[in-house]
Coordinates of C-alpha atoms in Angstrom, one line a residue:
X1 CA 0.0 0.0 0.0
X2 CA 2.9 2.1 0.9
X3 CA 4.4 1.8 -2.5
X4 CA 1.1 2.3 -4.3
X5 CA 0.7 5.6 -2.4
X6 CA 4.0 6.6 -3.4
X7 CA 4.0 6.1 -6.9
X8 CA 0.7 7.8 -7.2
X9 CA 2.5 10.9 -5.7
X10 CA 5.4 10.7 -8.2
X11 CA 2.5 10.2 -11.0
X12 CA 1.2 13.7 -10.3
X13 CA 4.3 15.1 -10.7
X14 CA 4.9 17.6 -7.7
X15 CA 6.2 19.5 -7.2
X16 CA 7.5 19.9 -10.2
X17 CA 11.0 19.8 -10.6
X18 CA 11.4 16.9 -8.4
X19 CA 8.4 15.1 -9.9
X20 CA 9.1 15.6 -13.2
X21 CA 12.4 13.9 -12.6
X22 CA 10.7 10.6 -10.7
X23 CA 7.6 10.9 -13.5
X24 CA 10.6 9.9 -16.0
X25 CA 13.4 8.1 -14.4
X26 CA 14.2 5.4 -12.4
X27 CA 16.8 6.0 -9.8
X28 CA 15.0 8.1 -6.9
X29 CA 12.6 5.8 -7.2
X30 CA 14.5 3.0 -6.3
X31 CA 15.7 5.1 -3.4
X32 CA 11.8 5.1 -2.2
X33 CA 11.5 1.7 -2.9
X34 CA 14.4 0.6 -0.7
X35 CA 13.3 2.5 2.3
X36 CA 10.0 0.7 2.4
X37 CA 11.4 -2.4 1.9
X38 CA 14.4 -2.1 4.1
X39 CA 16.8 -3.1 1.5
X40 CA 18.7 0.2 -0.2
X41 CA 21.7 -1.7 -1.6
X42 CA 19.7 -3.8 -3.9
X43 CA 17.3 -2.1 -4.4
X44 CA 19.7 0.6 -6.0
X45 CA 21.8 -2.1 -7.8
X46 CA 18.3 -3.0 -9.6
X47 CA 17.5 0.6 -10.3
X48 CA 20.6 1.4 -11.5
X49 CA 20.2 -1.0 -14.0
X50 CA 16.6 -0.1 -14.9
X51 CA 17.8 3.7 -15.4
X52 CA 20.1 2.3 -18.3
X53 CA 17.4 1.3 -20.1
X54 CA 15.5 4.7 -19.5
X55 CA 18.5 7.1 -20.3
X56 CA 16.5 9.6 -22.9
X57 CA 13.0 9.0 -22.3
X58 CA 11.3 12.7 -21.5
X59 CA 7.6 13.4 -21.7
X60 CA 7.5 16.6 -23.8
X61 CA 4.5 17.8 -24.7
X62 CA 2.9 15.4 -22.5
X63 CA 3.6 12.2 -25.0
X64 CA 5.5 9.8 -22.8
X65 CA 7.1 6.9 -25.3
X66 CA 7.2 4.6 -22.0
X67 CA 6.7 4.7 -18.3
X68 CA 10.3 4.2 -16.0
X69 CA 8.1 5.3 -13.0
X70 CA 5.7 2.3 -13.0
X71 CA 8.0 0.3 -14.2
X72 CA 10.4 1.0 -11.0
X73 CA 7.7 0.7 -8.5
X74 CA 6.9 -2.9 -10.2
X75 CA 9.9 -4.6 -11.3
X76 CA 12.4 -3.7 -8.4
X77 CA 10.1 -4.6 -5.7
X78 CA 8.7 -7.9 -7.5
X79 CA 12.2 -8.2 -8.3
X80 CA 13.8 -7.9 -4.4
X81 CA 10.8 -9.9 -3.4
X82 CA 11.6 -13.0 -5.8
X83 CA 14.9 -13.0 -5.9
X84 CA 15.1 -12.3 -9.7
X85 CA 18.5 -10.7 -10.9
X86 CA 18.8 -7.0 -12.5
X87 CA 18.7 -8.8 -16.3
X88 CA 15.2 -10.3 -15.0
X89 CA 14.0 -7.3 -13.8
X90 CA 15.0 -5.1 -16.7
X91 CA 13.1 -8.0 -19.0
X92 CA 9.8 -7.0 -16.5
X93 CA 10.3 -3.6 -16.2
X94 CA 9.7 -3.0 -20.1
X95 CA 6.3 -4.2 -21.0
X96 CA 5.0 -2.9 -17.8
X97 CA 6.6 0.7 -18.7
X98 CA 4.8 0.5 -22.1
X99 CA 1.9 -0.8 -20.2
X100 CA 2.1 2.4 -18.0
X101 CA 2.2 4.8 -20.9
X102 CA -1.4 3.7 -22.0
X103 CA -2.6 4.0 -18.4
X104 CA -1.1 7.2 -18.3
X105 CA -2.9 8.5 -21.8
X106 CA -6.2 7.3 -19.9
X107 CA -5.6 9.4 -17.4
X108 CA -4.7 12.5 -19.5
X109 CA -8.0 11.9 -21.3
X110 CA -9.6 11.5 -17.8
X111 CA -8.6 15.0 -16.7
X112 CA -10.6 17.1 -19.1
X113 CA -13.6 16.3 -16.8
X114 CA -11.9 17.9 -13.9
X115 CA -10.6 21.1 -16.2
X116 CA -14.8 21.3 -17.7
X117 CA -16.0 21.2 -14.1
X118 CA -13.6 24.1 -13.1
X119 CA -15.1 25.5 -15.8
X120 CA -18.5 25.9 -13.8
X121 CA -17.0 27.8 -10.8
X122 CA -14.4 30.3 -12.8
X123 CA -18.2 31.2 -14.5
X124 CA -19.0 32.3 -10.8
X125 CA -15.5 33.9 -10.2
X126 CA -15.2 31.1 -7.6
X127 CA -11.3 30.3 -7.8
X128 CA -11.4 27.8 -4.9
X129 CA -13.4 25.6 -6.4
X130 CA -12.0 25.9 -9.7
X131 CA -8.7 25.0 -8.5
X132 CA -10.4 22.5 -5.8
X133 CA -12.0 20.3 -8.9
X134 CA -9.4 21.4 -11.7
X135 CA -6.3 20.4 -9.9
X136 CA -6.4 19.0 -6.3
X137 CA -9.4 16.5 -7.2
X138 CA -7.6 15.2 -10.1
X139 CA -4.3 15.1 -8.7
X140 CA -6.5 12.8 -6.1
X141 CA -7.2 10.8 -8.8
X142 CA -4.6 10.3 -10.3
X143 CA -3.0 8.9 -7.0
X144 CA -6.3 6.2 -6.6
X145 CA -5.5 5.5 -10.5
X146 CA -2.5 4.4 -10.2
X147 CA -1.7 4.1 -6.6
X148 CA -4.8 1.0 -6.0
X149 CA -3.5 -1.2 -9.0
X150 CA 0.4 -1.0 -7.8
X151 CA -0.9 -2.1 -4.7
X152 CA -2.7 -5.4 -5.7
X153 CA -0.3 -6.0 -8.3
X154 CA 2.8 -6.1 -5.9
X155 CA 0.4 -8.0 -3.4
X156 CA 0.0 -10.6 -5.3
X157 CA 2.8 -10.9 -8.0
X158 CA 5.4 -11.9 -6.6
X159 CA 4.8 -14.8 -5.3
X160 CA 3.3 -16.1 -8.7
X161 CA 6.3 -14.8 -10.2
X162 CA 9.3 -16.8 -8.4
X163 CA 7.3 -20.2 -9.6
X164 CA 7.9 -19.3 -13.1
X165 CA 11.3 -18.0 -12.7
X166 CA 12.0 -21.6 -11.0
X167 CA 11.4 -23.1 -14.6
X168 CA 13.2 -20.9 -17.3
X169 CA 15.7 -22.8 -19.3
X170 CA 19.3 -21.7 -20.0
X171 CA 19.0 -20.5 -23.2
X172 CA 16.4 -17.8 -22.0
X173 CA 18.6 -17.1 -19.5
X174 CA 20.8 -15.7 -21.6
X175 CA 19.0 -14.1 -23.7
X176 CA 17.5 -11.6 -21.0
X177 CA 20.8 -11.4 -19.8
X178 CA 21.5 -10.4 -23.7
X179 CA 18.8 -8.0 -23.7
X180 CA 19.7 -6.4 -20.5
X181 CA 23.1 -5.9 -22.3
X182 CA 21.7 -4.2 -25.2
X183 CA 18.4 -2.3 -23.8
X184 CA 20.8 0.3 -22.4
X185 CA 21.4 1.2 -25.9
X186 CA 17.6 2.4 -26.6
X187 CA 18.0 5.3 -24.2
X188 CA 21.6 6.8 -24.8
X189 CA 20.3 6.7 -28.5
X190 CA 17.0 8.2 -27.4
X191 CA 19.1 11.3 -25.6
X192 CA 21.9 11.6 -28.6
X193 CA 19.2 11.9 -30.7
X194 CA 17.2 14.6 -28.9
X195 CA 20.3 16.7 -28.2
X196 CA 22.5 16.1 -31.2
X197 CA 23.1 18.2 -34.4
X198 CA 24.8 17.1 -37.4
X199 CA 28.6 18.6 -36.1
X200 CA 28.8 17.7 -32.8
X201 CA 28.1 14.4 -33.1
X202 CA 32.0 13.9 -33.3
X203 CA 31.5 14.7 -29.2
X204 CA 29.5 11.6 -28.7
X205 CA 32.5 9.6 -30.1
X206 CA 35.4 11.1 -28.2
X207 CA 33.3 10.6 -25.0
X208 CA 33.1 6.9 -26.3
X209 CA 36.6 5.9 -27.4
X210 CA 37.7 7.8 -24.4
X211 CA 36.1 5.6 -22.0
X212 CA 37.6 2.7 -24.0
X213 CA 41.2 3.1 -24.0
X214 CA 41.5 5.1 -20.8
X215 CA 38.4 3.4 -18.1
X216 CA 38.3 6.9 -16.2
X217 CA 35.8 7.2 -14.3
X218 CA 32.5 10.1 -14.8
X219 CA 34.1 12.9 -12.3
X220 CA 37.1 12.8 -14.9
X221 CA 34.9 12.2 -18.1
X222 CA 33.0 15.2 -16.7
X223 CA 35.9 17.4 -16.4
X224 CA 37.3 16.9 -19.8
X225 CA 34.1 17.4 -21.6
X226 CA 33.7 20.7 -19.6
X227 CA 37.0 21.3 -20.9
X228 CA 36.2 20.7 -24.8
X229 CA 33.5 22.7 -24.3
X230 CA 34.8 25.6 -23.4
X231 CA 37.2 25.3 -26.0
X232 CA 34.5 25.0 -28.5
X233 CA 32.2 27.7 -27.6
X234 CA 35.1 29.9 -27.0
X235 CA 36.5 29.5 -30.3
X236 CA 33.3 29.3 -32.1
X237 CA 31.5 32.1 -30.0
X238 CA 30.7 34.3 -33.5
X239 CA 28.1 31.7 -34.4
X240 CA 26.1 32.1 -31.2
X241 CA 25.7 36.2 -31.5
X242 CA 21.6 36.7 -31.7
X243 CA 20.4 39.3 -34.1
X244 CA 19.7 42.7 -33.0
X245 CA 17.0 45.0 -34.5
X246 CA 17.9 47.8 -36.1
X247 CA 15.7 50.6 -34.6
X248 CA 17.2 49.5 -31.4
X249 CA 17.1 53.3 -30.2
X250 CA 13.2 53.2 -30.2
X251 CA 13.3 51.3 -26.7
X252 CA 14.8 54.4 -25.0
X253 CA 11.2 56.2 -25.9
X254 CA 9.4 53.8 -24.2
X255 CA 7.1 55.4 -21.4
X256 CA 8.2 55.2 -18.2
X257 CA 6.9 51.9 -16.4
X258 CA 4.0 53.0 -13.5
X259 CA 4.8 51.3 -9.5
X260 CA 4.6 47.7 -9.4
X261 CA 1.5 46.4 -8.0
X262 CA 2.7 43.1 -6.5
X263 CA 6.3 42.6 -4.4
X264 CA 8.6 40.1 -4.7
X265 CA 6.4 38.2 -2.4
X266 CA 3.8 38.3 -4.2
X267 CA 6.0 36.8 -7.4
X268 CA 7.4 34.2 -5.2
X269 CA 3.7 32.9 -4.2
X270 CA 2.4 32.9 -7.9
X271 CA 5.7 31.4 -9.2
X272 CA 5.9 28.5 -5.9
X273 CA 1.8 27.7 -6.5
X274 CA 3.0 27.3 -10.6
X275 CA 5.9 25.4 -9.8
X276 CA 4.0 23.2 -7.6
X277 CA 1.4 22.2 -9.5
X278 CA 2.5 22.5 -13.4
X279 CA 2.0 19.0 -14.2
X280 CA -1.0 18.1 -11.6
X281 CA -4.0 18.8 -14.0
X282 CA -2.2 17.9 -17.3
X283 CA -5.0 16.7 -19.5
X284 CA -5.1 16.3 -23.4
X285 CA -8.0 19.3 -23.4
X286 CA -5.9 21.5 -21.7
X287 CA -3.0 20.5 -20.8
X288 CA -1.6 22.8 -18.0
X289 CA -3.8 25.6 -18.2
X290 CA -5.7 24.9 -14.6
X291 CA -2.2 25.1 -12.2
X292 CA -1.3 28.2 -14.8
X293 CA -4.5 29.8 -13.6
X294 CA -4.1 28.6 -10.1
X295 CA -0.8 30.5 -9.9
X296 CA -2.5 33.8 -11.0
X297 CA -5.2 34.0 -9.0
X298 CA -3.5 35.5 -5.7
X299 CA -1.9 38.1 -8.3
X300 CA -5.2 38.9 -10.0
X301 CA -7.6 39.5 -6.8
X302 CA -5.4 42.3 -6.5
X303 CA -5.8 43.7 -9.7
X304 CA -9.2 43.3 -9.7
X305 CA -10.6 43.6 -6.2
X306 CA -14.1 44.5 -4.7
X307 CA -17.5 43.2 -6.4
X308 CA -17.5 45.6 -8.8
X309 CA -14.6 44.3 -10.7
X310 CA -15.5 40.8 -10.3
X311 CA -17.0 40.5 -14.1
X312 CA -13.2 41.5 -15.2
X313 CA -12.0 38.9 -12.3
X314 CA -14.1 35.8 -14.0
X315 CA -13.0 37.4 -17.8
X316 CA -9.3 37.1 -16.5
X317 CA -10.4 33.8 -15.1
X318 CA -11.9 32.6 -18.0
X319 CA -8.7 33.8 -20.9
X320 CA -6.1 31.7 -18.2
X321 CA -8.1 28.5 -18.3
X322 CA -7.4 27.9 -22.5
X323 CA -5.2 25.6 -23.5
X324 CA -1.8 25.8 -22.0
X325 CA 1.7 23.8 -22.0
X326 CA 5.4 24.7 -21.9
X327 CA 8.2 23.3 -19.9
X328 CA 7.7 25.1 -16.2
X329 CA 11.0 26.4 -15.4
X330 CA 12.1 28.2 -18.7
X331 CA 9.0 28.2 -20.4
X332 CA 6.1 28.8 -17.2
X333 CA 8.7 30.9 -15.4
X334 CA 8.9 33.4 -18.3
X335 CA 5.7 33.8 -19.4
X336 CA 4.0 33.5 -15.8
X337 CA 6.0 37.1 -15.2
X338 CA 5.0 38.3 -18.6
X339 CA 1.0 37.5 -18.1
X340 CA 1.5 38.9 -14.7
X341 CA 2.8 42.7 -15.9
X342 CA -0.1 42.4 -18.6
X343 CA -2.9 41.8 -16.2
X344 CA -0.9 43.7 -14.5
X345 CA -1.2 46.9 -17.1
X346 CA -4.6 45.5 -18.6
X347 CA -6.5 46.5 -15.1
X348 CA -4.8 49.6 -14.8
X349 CA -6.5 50.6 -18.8
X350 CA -8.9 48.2 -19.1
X351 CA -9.1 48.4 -22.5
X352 CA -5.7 49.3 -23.4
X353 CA -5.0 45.7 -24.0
X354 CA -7.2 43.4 -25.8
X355 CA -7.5 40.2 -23.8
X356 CA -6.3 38.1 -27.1
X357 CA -3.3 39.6 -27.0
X358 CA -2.6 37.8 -23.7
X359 CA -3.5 34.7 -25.0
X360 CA -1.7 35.1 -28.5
X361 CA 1.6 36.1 -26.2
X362 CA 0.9 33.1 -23.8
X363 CA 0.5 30.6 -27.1
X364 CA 3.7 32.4 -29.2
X365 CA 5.6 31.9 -26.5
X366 CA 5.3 28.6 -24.8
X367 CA 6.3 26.7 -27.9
X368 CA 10.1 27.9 -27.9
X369 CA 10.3 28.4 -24.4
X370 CA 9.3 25.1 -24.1
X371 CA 12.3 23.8 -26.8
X372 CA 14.9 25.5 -24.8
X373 CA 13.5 24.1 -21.5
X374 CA 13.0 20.5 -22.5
X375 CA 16.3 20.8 -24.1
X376 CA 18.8 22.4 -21.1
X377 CA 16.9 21.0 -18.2
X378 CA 15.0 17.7 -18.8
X379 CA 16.9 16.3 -21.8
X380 CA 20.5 17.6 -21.1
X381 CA 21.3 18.3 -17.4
X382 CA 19.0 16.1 -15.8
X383 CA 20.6 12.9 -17.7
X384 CA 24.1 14.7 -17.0
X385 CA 23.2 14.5 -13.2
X386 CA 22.5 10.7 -13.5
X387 CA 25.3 9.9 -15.3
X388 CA 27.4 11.8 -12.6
X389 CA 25.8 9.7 -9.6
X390 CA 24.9 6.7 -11.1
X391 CA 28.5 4.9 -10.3
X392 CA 27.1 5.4 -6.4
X393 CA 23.9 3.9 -7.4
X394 CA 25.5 0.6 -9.2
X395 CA 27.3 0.2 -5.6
X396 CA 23.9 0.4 -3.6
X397 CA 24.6 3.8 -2.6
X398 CA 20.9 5.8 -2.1
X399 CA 23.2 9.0 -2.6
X400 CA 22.9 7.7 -6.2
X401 CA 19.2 8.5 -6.5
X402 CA 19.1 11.3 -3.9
X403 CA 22.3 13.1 -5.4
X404 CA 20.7 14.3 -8.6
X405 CA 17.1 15.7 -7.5
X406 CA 18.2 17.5 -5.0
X407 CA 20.9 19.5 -7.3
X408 CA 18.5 19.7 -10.4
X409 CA 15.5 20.9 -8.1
X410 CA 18.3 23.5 -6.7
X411 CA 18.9 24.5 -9.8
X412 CA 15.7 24.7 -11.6
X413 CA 13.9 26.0 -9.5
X414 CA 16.5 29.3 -9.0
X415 CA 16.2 29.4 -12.9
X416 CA 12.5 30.1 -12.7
X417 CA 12.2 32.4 -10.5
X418 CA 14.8 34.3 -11.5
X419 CA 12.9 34.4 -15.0
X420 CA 9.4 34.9 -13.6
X421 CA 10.8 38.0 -11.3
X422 CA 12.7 39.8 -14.5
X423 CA 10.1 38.9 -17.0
X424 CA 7.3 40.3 -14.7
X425 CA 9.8 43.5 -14.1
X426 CA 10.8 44.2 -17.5
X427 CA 8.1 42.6 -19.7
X428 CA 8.2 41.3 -22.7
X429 CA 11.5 42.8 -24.0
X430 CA 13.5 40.6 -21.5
X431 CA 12.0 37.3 -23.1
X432 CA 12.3 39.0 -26.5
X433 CA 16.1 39.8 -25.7
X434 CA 16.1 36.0 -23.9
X435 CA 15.2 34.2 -27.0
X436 CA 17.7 36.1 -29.4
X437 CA 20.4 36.8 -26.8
X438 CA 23.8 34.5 -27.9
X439 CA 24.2 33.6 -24.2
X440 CA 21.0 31.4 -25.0
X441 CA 22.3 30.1 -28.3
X442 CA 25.8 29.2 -26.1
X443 CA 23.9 27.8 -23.3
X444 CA 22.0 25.6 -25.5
X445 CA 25.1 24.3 -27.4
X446 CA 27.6 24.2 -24.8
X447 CA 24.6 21.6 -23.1
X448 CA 24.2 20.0 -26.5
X449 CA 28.2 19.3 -26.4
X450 CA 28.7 18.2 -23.0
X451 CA 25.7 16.1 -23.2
X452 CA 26.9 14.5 -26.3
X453 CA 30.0 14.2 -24.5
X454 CA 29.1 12.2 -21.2
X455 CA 26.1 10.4 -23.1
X456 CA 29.3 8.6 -25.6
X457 CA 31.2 8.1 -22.3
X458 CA 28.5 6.4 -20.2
X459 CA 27.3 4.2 -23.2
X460 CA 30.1 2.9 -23.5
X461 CA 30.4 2.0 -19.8
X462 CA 26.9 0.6 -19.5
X463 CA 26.2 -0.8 -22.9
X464 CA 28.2 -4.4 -22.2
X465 CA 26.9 -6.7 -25.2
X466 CA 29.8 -9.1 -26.4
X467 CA 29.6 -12.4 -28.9
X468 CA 30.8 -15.5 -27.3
X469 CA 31.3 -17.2 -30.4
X470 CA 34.4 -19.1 -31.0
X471 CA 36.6 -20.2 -34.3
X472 CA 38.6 -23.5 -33.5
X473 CA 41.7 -25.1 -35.9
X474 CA 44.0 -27.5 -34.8
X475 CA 46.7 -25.2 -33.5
X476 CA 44.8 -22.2 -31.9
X477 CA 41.3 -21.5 -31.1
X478 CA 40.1 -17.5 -30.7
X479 CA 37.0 -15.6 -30.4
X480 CA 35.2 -13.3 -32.2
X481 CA 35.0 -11.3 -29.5
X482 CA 38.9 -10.1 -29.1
X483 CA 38.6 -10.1 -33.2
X484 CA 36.4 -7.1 -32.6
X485 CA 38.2 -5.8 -29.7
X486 CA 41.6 -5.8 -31.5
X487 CA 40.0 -3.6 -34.4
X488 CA 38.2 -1.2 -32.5
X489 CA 37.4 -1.5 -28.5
X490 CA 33.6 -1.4 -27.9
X491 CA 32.6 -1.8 -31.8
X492 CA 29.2 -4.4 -30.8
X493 CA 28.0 -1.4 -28.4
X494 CA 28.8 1.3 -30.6
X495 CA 27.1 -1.0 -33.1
X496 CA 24.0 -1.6 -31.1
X497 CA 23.6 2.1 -30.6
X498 CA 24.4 4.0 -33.3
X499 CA 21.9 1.5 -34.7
X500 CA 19.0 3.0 -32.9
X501 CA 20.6 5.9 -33.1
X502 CA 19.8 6.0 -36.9
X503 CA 16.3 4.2 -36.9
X504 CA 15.1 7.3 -34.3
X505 CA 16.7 10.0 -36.5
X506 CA 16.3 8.3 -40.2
X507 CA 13.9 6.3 -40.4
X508 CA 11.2 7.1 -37.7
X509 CA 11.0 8.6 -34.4
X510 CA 9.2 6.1 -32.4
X511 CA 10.3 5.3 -29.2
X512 CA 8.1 1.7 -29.1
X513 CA 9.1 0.6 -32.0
X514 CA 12.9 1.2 -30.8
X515 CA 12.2 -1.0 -27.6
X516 CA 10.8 -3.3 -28.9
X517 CA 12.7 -3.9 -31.8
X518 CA 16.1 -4.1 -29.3
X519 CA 13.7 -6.1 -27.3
X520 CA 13.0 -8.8 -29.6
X521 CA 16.4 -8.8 -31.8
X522 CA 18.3 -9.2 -28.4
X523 CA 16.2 -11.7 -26.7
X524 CA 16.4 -14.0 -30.1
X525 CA 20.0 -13.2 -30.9
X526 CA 21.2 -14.1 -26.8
X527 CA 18.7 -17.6 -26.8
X528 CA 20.6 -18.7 -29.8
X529 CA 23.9 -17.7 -28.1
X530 CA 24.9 -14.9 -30.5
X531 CA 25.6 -12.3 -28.2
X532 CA 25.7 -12.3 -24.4

């Protein structure tokens, strides 16, 4: 029941930053996990294996190609209670992480009926019960959705489970001990592939071959990449200049900006209730709108106090409520201070400001905003943060799980406030100068580089497929194996991923099909004793 209840709370995703991070991985997870069940060592030796196999996986835009929460909170307790190994345990943890994905779509489909009956109470200009019904009854829901069926699954699964295990023959064996070899490939080819452009791919390689001829360990790996990408963006830094406009001497006419209605306190509370809840409400009919309102609300009772504004309360009610989704630190942070100065100015001269053109700025931004975000937090330092810790977590260390959601929760959240405060001080010309400034542009490559970097260093750690096959004469006998090895160290891993690699960017981006396809080639090629 414990573990039910907790896996419904990392299903809803808050706060945030730190939900977001167990909504897609593995390894704090497993830190959970081995609390409840007393055993943290193995239960982070599992999840440290399990994360391999989820390197990459992100759910931008709310499409989620597989589930590495459910997944966790199923295979490593079934998997400590039954005495399977980590290969085992990564062969259950993937069709119940595709399994979770569907459930998860359910749910999103599910949540429009909490967003239509918040609907009814923002007509009354009754925010309490919009945000009552539009996010805290769903997030409830989402916790019963998932949280009851974890619970009767673990109750009864494992000890069905061990009977089977007792009877698997050899050759199976070994090929879920193949496939746990090669599934680790699916996500640093899902990552590479979400980060990479066309000339810094060479990164990902010298990451790789380094690893293989040196076996340093990430601290090191970490620090040369930094290194080389300094070096880059320093030497390159005339191709990440933004373009400036021409009549830039038309911003000194600007009017002089009128006193602030709302203090730094006031920003913190709208920018803590968003950051809280971004992800609670997320349904397919309106994806994060309800939290985005939530956020405003303490902000807009004071632009539009008393009774007799309350018609303009519900209209600002009403225009926050449409459809809404960006990532929440780069995209939510900016654009929660930029809706806030426009309300802001908007109930100062009512109609100064159309309310469309808070909407339009709301739905022109969130799109890019959510690109950088998705890029710099979720798909490039989050992984980096793994990558760093996960050495503890292969020893059984919980500082391996605990280690990276603390720092990227540090970090994130700093990020987003600092852009909600300036983008709420300055308006829109601080995003405008945000999206064209070349710090943005180095930012965004210098984490495109070092991800690169560490994501061809840890693959080839973790990516251990070999052959075991064997060529006998009469006066020697040798393996294909150190055939391979004495041409290039690591080529079958490097194979295996720059094979995915290629399917995801060449022939189609589906994340299934890439699973499975490992899946099934690795399971087939390990029972015939191919590849171990």
């Amino acid at each position: 029941m414990l573990l039910g209840l907790f896996c419904g709370i990392a299903k809803c995703c808050v706060p945030y930053t730190a939900g977001a991070f167990m909504f897609n991985t593995v390894i704090f997870n497993a830190v959970v996990v081995g609390a409840v069940l007393g055993d943290m060592p193995q239960a982070m030796i599992i999840g440290a294996s399990l994360q391999l196999i989820y390197l990459g996986v992100i759910s931008a835009g709310g499409n989620q190609p597989s589930d590495p929460c459910l997944a966790a909170y199923i295979a490593i307790p079934v998997a400590m209670a039954s005495g399977l190994n980590t290969t085992a345990a990564v062969a259950l943890a993937v069709p119940v992480g595709l399994l979770g994905a569907q459930i998860t779509n359910l749910i999103y489909l599910m949540a429009g009926f909490f967003a239509q009956k918040g609907d009814t109470f923002v007509e009354k200009g009754n925010a309490a019960g919009m945000t009552r019904w539009s996010v805290i009854y769903c997030a409830i829901a989402r916790i019963i959705c998932f949280g009851v069926p974890v619970a009767i699954a673990l109750y009864f699964g494992s000890g069905a489970l061990q009977g089977v295990l007792d009877n698997i023959p050899a050759a199976v064996t070994n090929g879920l001990s193949a496939m746990g070899a090669c599934l680790p490939a699916v996500g640093f080819a899902i990552i590479a592939n979400l980060i990479s452009k066309p000339k810094y791919i060479p990164f990902f390689f010298a990451g790789f071959f380094l690893i293989q001829y040196t076996k340093i360990g990430t601290i090191p790996l970490l620090m040369v990449g930094g290194f080389l990408t300094f070096l880059y963006i320093t030497f390159k830094s005339n191709e990440f200049q933004g373009e400036t406009d021409e009549d830039e001497d038309d911003e000194d006419e600007e009017e002089e900006p009128a006193e602030k209605l709302l203090s730094k306190k006031d920003i913190l509370k709208s920018w803590v209730i968003w950051w809280f809840s971004a992800e609670t409400c997320h349904s397919f009919e309106r994806m994060q709108a309800p939290s985005f309102c939530t956020s405003l609300v303490p902000a807009l009772k004071k632009f539009y106090p008393g009774e007799e504004n309350k018609p303009r309360y519900i209209e600002a009610l009403k225009r926050n409520m449409t459809f809404f989704n960006t990532e929440a630190h780069w995209g939510g942070g900016p654009i929660l201070g930029l809706t806030l100065a426009l309300e802001e100015k908007k109930s100062r001269n009512y109609e100064a400001i159309p309310g469309e053109v808070i909407m339009n700025l709301k739905t022109g931004l969130m799109g890019p905003l959510a690109g950088i975000g998705d890029t710099i937090s979720w798909s490039t330092l989050m992984y980096l943060l793994i990558g760093l810790f996960l050495p503890l977590a292969k020893k059984g260390n919980p500082l391996g799980g605990i280690g990276p959601i603390v720092l990227l929760t540090v970090i994130c959240f700093g990020i987003g406030y600092f852009l909600t405060q300036k983008c709420y001080t300055f308006g829109y010309s601080f995003a405008e100068n945000m999206l064209k400034s070349g710090l943005v542009n180095k930012i965004i490559a210098g984490a495109s580089i070092l991800g690169l970097f560490m994501m061809g260093g840890l693959a080839s750690t973790y990516v251990t497929v070999s052959t075991p096959i064997k060529f006998a004469t009469s006066a020697y006998t040798t393996t294909l194996q150190s055939i391979f090895d004495s041409i290039v160290p690591g080529l079958l891993p490097l194979i295996v991923v720059l094979c995915v690699w290629g399917y995801l960017s060449k022939v189609k981006r589906n994340y299934f099909a890439a699973t499975l396809g490992v899946t099934i080639v690795s399971l087939v090629l390990g029972c015939l004793g191919v590849i171990i």
